[in-house]
Short mmCIF file of C-alpha atoms in Angstrom, two decimals:
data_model
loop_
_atom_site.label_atom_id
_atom_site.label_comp_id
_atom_site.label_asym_id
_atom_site.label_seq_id
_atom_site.Cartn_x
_atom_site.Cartn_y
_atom_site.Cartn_z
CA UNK A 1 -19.10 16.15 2.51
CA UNK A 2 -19.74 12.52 3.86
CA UNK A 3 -20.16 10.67 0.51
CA UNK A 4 -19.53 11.40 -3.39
CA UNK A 5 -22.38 9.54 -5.10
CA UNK A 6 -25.87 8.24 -3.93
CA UNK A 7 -26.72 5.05 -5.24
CA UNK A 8 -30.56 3.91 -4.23
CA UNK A 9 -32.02 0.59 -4.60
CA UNK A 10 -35.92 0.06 -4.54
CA UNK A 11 -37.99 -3.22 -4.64
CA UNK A 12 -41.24 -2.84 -5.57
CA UNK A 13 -43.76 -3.71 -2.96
CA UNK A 14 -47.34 -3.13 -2.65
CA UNK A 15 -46.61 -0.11 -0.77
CA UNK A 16 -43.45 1.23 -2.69
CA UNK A 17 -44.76 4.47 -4.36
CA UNK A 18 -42.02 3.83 -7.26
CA UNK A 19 -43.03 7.61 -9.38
CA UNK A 20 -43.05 9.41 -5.90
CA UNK A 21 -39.58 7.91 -4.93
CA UNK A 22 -38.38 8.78 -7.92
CA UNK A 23 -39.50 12.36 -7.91
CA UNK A 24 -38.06 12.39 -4.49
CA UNK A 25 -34.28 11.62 -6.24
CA UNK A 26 -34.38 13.94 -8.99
CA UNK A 27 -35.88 17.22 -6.47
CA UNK A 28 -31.69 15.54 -4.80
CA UNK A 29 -30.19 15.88 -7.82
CA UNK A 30 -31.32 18.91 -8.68
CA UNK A 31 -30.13 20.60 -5.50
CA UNK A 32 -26.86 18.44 -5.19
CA UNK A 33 -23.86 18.60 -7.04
CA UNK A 34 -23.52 14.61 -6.10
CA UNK A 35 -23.55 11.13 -8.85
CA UNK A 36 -26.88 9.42 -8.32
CA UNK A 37 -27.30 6.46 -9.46
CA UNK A 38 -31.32 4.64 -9.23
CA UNK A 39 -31.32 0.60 -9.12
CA UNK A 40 -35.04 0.13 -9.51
CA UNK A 41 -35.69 -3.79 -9.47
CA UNK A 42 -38.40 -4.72 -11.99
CA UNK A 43 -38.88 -3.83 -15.25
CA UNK A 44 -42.15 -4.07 -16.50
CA UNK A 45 -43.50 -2.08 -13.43
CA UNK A 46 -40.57 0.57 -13.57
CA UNK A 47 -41.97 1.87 -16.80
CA UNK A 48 -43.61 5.81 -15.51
CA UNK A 49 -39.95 6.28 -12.82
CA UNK A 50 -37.27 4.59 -15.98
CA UNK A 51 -39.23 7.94 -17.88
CA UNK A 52 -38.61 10.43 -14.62
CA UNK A 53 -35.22 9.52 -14.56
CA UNK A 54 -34.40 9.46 -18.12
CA UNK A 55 -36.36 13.02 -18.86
CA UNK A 56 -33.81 13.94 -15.69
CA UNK A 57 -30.97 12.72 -16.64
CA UNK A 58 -30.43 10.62 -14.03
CA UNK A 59 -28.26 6.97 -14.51
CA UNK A 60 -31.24 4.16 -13.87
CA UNK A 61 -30.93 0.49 -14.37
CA UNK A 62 -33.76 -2.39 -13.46
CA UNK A 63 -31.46 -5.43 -12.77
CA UNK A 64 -28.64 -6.02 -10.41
CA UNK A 65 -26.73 -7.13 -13.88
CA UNK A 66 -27.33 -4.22 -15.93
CA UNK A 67 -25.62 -2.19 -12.72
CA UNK A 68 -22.96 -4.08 -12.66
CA UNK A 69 -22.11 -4.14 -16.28
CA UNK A 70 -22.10 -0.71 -16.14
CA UNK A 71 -19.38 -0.61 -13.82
CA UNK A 72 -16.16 -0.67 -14.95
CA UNK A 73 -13.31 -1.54 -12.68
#
């Protein structure tokens, strides 16, 4: 194994398909035994993949501060 954790990072954009994206990370986690971690920038329009990830289990956070707050060093 090359790395221990995925940590993935998404701006939205008028082509971004945020819910698709993060379907795409959970199918990963399912089938991985690896930490992810989802930094989806933007709250408000975050709403539908903050509920994928939470219903998965996954770690998600919508600001570059929340992340790092959660990080302890």
């Amino acid at each position: 194994d090359f790395f221990d954790s995925l940590f993935v990072i998404l701006t939205p954009q008028s082509m971004s398909e945020m819910e698709k994206t993060a379907e795409a990370i959970v199918h990963f986690k399912k089938n991985s035994d690896k930490d992810v971690v989802a930094l989806f920038l933007g709250a408000k329009s975050m709403k539908n993949s903050n509920k994928i990830f939470e219903k998965a289990g996954i770690h998600h956070f919508n600001t570059l501060e929340e992340a790092r707050d959660s990080v302890s060093c």
